[in-house]
PDB file of C-alpha atoms and ligand atoms in Angstrom:
ATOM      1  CA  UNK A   1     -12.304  -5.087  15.818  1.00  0.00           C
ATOM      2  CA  UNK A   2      -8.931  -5.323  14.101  1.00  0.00           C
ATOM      3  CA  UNK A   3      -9.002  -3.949  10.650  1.00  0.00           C
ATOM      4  CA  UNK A   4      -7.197  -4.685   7.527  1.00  0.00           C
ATOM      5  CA  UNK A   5      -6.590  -2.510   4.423  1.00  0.00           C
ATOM      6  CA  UNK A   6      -5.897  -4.002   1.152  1.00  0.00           C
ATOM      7  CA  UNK A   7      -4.907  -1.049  -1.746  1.00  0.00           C
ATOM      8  CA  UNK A   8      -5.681  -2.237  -5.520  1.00  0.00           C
ATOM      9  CA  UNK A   9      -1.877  -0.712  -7.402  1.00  0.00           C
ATOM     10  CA  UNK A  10      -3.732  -0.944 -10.522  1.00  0.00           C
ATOM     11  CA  UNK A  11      -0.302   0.093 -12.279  1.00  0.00           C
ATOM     12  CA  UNK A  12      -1.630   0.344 -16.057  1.00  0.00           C
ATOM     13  CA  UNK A  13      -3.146  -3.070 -15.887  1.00  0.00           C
ATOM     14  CA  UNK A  14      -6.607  -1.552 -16.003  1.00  0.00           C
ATOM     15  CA  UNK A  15      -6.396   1.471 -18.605  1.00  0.00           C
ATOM     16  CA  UNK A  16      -9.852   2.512 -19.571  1.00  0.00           C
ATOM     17  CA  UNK A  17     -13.252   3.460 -17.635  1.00  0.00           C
ATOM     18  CA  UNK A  18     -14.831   0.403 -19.236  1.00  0.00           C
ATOM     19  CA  UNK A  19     -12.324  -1.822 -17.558  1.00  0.00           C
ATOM     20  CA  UNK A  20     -12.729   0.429 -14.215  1.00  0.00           C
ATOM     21  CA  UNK A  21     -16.454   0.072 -14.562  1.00  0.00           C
ATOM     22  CA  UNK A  22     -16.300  -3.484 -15.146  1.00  0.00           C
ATOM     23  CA  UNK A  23     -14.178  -4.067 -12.347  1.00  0.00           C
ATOM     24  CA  UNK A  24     -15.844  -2.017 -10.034  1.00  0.00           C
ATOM     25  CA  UNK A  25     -19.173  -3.980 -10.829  1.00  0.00           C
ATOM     26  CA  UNK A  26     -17.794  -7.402  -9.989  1.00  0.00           C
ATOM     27  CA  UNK A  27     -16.963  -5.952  -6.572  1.00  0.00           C
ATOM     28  CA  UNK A  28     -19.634  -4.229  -5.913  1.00  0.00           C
ATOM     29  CA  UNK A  29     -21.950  -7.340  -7.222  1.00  0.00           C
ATOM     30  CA  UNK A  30     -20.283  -8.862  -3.515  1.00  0.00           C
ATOM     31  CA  UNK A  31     -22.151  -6.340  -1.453  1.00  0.00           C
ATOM     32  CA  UNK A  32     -21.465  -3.495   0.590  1.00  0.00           C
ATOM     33  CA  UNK A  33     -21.135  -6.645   3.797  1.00  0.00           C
ATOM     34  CA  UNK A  34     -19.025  -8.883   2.020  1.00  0.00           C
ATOM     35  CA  UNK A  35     -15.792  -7.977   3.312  1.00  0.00           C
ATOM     36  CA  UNK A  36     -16.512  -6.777   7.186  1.00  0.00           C
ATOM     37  CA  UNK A  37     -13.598  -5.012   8.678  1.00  0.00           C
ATOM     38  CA  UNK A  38     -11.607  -5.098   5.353  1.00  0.00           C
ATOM     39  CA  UNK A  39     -10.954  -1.324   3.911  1.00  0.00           C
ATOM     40  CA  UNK A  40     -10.619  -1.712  -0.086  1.00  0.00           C
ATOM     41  CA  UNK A  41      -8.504   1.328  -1.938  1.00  0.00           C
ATOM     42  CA  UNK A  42      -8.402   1.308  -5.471  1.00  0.00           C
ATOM     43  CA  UNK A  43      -4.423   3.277  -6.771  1.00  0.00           C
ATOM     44  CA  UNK A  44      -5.814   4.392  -9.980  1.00  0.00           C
ATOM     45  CA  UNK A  45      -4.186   6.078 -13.167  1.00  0.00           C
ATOM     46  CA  UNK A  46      -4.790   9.727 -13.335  1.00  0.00           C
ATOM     47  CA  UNK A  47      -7.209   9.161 -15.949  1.00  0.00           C
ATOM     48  CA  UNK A  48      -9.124   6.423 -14.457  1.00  0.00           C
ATOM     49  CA  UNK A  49      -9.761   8.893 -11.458  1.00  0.00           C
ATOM     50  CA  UNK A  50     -12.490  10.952 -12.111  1.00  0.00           C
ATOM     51  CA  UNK A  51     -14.693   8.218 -13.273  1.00  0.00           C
ATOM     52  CA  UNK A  52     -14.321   6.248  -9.960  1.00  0.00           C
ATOM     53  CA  UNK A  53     -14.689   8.816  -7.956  1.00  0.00           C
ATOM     54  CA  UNK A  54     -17.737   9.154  -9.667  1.00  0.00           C
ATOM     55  CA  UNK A  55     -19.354   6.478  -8.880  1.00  0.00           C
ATOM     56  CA  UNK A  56     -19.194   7.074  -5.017  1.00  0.00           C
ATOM     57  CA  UNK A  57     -18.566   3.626  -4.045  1.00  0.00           C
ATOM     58  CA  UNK A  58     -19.662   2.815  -0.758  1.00  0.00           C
ATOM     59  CA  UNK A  59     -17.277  -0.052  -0.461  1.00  0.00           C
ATOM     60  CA  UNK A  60     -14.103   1.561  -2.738  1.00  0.00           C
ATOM     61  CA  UNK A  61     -11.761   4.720  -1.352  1.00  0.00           C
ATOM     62  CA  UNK A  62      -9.741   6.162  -4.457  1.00  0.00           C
ATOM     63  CA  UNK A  63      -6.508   7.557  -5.030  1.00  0.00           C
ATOM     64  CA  UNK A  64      -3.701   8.301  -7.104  1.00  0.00           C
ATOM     65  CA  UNK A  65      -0.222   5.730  -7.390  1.00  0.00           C
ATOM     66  CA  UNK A  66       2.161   9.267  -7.552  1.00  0.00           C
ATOM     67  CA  UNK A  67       1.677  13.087  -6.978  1.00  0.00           C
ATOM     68  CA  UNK A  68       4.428  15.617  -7.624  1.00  0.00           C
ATOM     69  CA  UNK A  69       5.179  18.290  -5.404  1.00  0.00           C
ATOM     70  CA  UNK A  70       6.102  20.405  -8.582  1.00  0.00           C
ATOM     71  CA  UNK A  71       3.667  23.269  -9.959  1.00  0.00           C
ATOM     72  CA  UNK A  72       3.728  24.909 -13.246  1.00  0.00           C
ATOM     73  CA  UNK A  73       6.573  24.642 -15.929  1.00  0.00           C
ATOM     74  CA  UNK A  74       6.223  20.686 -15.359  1.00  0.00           C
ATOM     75  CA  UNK A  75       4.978  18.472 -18.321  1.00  0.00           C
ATOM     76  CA  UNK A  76       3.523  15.519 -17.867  1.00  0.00           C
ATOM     77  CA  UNK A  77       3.575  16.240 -14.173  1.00  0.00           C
ATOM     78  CA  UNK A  78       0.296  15.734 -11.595  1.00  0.00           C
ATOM     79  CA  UNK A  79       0.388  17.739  -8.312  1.00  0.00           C
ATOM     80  CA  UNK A  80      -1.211  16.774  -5.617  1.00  0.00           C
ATOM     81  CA  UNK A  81      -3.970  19.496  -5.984  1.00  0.00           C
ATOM     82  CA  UNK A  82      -4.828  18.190  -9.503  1.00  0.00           C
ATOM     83  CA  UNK A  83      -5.097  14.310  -8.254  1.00  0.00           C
ATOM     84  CA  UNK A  84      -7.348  16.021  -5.315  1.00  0.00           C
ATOM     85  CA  UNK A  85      -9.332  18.475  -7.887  1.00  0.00           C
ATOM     86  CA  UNK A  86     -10.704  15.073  -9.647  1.00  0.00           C
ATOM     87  CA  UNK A  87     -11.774  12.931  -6.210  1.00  0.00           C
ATOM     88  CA  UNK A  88      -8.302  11.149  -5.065  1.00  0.00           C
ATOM     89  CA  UNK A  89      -8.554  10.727  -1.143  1.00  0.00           C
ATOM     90  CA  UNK A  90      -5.298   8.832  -0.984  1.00  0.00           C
ATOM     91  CA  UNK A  91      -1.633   8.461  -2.814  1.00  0.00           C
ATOM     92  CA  UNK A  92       0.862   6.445  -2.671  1.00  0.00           C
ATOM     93  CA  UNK A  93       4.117   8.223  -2.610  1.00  0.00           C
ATOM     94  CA  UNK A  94       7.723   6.542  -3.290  1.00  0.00           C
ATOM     95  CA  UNK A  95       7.085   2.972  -5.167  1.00  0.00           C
ATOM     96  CA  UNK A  96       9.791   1.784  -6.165  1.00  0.00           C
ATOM     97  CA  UNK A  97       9.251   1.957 -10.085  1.00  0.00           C
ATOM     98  CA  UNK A  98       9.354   5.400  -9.437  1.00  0.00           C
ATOM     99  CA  UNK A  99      12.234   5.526  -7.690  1.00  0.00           C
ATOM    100  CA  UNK A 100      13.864   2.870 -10.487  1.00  0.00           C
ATOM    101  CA  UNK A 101      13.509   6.131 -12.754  1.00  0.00           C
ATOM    102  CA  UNK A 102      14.935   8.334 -10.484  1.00  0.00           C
ATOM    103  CA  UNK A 103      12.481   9.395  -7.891  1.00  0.00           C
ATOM    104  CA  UNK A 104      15.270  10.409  -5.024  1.00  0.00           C
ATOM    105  CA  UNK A 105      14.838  10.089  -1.423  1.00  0.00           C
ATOM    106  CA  UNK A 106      14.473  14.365  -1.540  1.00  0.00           C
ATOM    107  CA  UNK A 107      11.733  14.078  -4.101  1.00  0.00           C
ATOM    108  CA  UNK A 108      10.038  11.134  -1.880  1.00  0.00           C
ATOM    109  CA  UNK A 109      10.228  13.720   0.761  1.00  0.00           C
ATOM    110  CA  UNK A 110       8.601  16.413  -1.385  1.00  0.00           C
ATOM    111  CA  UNK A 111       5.983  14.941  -2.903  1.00  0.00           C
ATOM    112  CA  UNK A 112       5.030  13.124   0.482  1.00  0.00           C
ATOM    113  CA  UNK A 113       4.963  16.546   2.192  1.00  0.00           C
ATOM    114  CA  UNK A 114       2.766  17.787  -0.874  1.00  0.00           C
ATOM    115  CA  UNK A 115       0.142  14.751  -0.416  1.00  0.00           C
ATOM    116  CA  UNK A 116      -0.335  15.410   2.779  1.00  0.00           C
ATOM    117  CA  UNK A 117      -0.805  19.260   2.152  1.00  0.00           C
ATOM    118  CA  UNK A 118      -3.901  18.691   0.373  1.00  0.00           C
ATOM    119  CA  UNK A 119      -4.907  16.129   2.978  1.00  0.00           C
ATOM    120  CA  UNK A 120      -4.408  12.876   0.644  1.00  0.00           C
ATOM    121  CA  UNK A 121      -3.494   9.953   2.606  1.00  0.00           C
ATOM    122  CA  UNK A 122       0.185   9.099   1.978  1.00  0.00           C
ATOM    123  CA  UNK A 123       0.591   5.449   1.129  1.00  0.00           C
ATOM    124  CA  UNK A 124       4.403   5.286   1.949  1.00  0.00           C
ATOM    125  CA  UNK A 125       6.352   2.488  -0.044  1.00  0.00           C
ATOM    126  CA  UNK A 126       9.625   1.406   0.966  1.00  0.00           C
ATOM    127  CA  UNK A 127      11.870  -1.773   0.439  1.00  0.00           C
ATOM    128  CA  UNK A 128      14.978  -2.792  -0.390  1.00  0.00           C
ATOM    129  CA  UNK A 129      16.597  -3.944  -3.473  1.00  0.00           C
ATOM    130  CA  UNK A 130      18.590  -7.352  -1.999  1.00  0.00           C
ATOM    131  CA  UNK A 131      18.336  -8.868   1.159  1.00  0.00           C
ATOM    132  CA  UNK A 132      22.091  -8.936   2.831  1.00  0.00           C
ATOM    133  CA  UNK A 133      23.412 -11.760   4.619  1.00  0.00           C
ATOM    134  CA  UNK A 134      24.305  -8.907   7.684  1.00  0.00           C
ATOM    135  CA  UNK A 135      21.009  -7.724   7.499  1.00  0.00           C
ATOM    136  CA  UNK A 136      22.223  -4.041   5.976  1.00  0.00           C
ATOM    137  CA  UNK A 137      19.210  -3.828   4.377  1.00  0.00           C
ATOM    138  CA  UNK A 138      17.340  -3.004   8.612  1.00  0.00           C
ATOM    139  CA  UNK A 139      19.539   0.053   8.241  1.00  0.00           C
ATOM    140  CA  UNK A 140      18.384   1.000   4.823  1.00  0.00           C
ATOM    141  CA  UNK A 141      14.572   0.820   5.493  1.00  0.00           C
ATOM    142  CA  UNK A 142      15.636   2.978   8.383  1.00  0.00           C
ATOM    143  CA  UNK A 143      16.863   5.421   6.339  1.00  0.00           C
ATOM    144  CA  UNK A 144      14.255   5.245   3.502  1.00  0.00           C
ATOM    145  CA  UNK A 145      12.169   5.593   6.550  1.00  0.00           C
ATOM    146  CA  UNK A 146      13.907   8.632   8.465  1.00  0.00           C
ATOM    147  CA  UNK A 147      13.903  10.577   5.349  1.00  0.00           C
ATOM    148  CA  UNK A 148      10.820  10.441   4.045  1.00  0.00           C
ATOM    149  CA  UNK A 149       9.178  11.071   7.562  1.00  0.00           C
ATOM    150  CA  UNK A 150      11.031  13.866   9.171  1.00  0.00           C
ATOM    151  CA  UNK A 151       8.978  16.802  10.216  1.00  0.00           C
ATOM    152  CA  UNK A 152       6.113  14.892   9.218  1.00  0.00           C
ATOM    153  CA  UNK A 153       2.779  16.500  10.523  1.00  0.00           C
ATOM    154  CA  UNK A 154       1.995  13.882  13.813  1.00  0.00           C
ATOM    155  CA  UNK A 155      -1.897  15.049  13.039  1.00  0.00           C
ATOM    156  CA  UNK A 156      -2.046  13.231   9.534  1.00  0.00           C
ATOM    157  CA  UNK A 157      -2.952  10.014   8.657  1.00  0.00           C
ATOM    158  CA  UNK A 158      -0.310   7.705   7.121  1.00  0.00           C
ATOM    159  CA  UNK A 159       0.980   4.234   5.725  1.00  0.00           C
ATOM    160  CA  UNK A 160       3.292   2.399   5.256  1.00  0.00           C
ATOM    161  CA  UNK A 161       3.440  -0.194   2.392  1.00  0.00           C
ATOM    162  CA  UNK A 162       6.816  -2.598   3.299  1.00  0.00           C
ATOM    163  CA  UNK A 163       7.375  -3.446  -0.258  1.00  0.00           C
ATOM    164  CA  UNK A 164      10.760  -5.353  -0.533  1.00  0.00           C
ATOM    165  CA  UNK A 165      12.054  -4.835  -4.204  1.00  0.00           C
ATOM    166  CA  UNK A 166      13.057  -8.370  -5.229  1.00  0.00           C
ATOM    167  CA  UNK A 167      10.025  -9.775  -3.996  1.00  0.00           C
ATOM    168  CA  UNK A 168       7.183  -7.016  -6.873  1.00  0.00           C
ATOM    169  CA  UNK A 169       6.125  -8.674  -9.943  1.00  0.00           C
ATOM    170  CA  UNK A 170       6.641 -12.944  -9.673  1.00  0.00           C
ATOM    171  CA  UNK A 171       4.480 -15.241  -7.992  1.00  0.00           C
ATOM    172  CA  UNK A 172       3.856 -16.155  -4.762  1.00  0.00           C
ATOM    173  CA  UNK A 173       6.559 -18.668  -4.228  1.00  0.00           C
ATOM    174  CA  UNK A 174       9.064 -15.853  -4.913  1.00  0.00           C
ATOM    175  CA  UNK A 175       7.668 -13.188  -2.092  1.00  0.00           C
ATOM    176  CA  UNK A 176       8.863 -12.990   1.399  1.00  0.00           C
ATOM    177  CA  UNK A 177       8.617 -15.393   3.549  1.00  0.00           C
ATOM    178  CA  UNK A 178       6.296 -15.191   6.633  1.00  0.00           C
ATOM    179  CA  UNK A 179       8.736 -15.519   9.038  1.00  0.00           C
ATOM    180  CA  UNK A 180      10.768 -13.277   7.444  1.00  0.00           C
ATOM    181  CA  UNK A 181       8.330 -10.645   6.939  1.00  0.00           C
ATOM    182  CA  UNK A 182       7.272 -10.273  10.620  1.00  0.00           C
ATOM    183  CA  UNK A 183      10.972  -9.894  11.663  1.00  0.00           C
ATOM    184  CA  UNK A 184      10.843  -6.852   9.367  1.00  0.00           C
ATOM    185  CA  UNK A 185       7.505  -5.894  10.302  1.00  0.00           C
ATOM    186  CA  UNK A 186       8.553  -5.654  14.109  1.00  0.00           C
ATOM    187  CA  UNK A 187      11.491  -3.204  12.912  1.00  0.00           C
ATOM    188  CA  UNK A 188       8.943  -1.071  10.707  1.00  0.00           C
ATOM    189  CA  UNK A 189       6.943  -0.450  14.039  1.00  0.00           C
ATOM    190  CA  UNK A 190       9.780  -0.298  15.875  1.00  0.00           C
ATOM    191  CA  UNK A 191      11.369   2.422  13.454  1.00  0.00           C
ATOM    192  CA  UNK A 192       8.016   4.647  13.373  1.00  0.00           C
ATOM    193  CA  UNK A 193       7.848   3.904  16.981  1.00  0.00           C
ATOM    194  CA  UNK A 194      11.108   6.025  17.370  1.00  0.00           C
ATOM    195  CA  UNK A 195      10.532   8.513  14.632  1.00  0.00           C
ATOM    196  CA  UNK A 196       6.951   9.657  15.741  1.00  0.00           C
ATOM    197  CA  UNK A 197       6.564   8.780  19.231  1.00  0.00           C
ATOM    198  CA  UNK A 198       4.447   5.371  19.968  1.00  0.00           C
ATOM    199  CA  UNK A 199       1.097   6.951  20.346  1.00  0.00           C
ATOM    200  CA  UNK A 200       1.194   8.229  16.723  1.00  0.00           C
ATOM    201  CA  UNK A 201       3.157   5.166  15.427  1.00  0.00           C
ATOM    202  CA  UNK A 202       0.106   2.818  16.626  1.00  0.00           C
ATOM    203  CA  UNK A 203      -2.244   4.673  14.909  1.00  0.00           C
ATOM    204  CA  UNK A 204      -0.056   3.431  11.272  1.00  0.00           C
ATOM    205  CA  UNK A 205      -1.162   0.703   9.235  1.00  0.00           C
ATOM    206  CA  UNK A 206       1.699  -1.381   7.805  1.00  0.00           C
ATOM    207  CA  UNK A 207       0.820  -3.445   5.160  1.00  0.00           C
ATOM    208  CA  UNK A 208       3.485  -5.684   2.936  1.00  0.00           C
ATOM    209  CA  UNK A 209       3.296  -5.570  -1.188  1.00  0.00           C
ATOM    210  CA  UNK A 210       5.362  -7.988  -3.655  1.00  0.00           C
ATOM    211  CA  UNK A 211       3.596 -11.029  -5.059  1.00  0.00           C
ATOM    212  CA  UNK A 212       0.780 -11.299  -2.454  1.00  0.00           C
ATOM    213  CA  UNK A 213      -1.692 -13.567  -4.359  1.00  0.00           C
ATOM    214  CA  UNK A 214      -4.644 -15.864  -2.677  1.00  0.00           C
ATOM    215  CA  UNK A 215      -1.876 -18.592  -2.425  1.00  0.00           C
ATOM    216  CA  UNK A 216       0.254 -16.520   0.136  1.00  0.00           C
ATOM    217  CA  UNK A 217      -1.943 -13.961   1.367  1.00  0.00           C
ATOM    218  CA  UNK A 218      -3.317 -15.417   5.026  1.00  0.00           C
ATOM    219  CA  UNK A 219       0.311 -17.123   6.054  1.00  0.00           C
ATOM    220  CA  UNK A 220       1.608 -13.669   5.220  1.00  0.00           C
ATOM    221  CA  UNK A 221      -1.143 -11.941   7.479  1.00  0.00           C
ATOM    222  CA  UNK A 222      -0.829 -14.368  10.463  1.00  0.00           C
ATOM    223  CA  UNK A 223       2.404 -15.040  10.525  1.00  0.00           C
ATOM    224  CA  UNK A 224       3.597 -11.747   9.053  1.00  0.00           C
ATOM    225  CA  UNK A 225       1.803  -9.912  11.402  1.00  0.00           C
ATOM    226  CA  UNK A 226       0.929  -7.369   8.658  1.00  0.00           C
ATOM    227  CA  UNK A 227      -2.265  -5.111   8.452  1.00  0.00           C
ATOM    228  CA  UNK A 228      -2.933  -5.915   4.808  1.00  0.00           C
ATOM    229  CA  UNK A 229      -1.621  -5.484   1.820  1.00  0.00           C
ATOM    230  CA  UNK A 230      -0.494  -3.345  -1.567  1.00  0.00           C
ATOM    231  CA  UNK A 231      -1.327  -5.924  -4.294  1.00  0.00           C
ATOM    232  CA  UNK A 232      -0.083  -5.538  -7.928  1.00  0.00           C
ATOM    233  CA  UNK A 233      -0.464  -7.711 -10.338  1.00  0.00           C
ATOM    234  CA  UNK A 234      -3.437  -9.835  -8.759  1.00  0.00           C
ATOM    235  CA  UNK A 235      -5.611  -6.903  -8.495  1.00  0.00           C
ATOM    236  CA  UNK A 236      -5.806  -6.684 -12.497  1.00  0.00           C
ATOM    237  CA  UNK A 237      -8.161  -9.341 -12.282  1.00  0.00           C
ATOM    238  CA  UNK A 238     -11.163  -8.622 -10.164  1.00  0.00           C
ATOM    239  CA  UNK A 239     -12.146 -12.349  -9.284  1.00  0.00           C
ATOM    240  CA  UNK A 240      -8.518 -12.901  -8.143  1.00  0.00           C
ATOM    241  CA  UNK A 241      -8.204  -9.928  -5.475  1.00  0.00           C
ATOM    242  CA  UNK A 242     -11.740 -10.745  -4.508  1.00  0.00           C
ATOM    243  CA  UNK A 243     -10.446 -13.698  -3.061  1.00  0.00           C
ATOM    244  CA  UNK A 244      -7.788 -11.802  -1.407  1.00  0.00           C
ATOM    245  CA  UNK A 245     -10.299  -9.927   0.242  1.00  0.00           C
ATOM    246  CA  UNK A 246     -11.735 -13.322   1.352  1.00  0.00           C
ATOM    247  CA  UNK A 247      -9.125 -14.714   2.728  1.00  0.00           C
ATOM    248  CA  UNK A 248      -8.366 -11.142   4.307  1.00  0.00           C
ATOM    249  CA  UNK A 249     -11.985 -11.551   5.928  1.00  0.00           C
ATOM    250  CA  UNK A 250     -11.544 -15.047   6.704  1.00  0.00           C
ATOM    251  CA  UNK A 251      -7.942 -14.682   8.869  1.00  0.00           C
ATOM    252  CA  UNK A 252     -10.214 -12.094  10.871  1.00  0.00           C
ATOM    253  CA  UNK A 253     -12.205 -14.489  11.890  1.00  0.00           C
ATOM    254  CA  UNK A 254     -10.249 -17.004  13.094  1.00  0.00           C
ATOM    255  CA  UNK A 255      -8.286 -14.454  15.131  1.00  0.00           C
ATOM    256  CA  UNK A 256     -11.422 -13.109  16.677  1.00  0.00           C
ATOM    257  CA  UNK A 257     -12.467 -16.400  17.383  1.00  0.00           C
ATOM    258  CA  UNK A 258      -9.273 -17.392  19.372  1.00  0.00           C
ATOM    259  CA  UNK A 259     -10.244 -15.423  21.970  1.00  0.00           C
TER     260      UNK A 259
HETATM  261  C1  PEP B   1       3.554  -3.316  -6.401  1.00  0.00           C
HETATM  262  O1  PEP B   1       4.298  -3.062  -7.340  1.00  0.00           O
HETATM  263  O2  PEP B   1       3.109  -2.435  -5.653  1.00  0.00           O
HETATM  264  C2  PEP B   1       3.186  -4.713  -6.204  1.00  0.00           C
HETATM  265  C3  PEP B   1       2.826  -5.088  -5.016  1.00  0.00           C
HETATM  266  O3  PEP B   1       3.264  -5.516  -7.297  1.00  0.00           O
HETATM  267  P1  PEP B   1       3.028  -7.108  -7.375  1.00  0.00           P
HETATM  268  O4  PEP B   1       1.872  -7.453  -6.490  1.00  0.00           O
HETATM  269  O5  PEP B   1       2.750  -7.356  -8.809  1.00  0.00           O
HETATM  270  O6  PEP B   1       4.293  -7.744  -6.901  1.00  0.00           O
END
């Protein structure tokens, strides 16, 4: 069966364990069945971490929304060790608010390379700032893409979260269009395709993040051609990605029953 991953980017939305805990319960008050063939991740803060993990959620894989590849003299700094040490199985690596503060393509590189070291799952985010009319911004998720994945260990699990910067943070009229969103998804494969060699680039889940809310989520599945999705804002509220998840469940369906 096809399979669709949908990561919580908690940001600092939810901030303490009795938010976690709360949220966690409304999920979990669905049922380990409620979302067949759906794979929920939860991109915690640091200190939200150990608490999760915790709680050994059948239904819930947690991670981390940064690592650094730095050790020692660092402050403030969490390697990908530490986020490990306290029950992170996953990370994203390269969103673009951390690249708005500097986060380089090099350091994307690093830090990636460190994930994957201690066998966290690299969530890969990349996007681009503007759209341009001559479609220069292919070239620069090529880049963003070449960079981060050169070398990169053809073993390891990985994915890719397509999360176009002008689209993060407004409402679901203001994300991607469908359309536009599988012409882009086609170049992601593509792209992989000729970075890792097709057998490894098939085993990648892209998914697309920037204003996904139950309003645009199935059109941007069907049409988008997506495996899921990195949601922000809408996952603060745990009735409102629940029915993400639905409708994530639901657009499984009706594919499997077009057979
Ligand atoms: C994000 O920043 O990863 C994101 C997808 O945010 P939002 O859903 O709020 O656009």
């Amino acid at each position: 069966m096809q399979k669709r991953l949908v990561i919580a980017n908690w940001k600092m939305y939810v901030s303490t364990p009795k938010e976690a805990a709360q949220w966690m319960s409304q999920l979990g008050a669905k049922g380990t069945a409620a979302f067949p063939g759906v794979d929920v991740w939860v991109a915690a803060p640091y200190t939200l971490i150990p608490g999760l993990a915790a709680l050994k959620s059948p239904m819930v894989k947690v991670g981390a929304q940064a690592v650094s590849a730095n050790t020692g003299a660092h402050t403030g700094e969490v390697s990908a060790a530490m986020a490990k040490s306290v029950g992170a199985t996953f990370t994203i690596v390269g969103h673009s608010e951390r690249r708005a503060q500097g986060e380089s393509d090099a350091a994307v590189y690093a830090n990636l390379q460190a994930a994957l070291a201690q066998k966290l799952i690299p969530v890969l985010c990349v996007g681009e700032s503007e759209r341009d009319p001559n479609g220069a911004h292919f070239e620069y998720i090529e880049n963003q893409l070449t960079s981060a994945l050169r070398g990169f260990n053809k073993a390891s699990k990985l994915v890719i979260a397509y999360e176009p910067v002008w689209a993060i943070g407004k409402s679901a009229g203001d994300a991607m269009k469908p359309a536009d969103l599988q012409e882009m998804h086609i170049f992601i494969r593509k792209t992989l395709t000729a970075i890792l060699g097709r057998a490894v680039a098939d085993t990648v889940s892209i998914i697309y993040g920037g204003s996904v809310e139950a309003e645009n989520a199935a059109s941007l599945l069907e049409e988008g051609g997506v495996s899921g999705f990195l949601v922000g804002h809408a996952s603060a509220t745990p009735n409102t990605f629940i029915d993400i998840l639905s409708l994530c469940k639901k657009t499984l369906r009706v594919k499997k029953s077009k057979k």
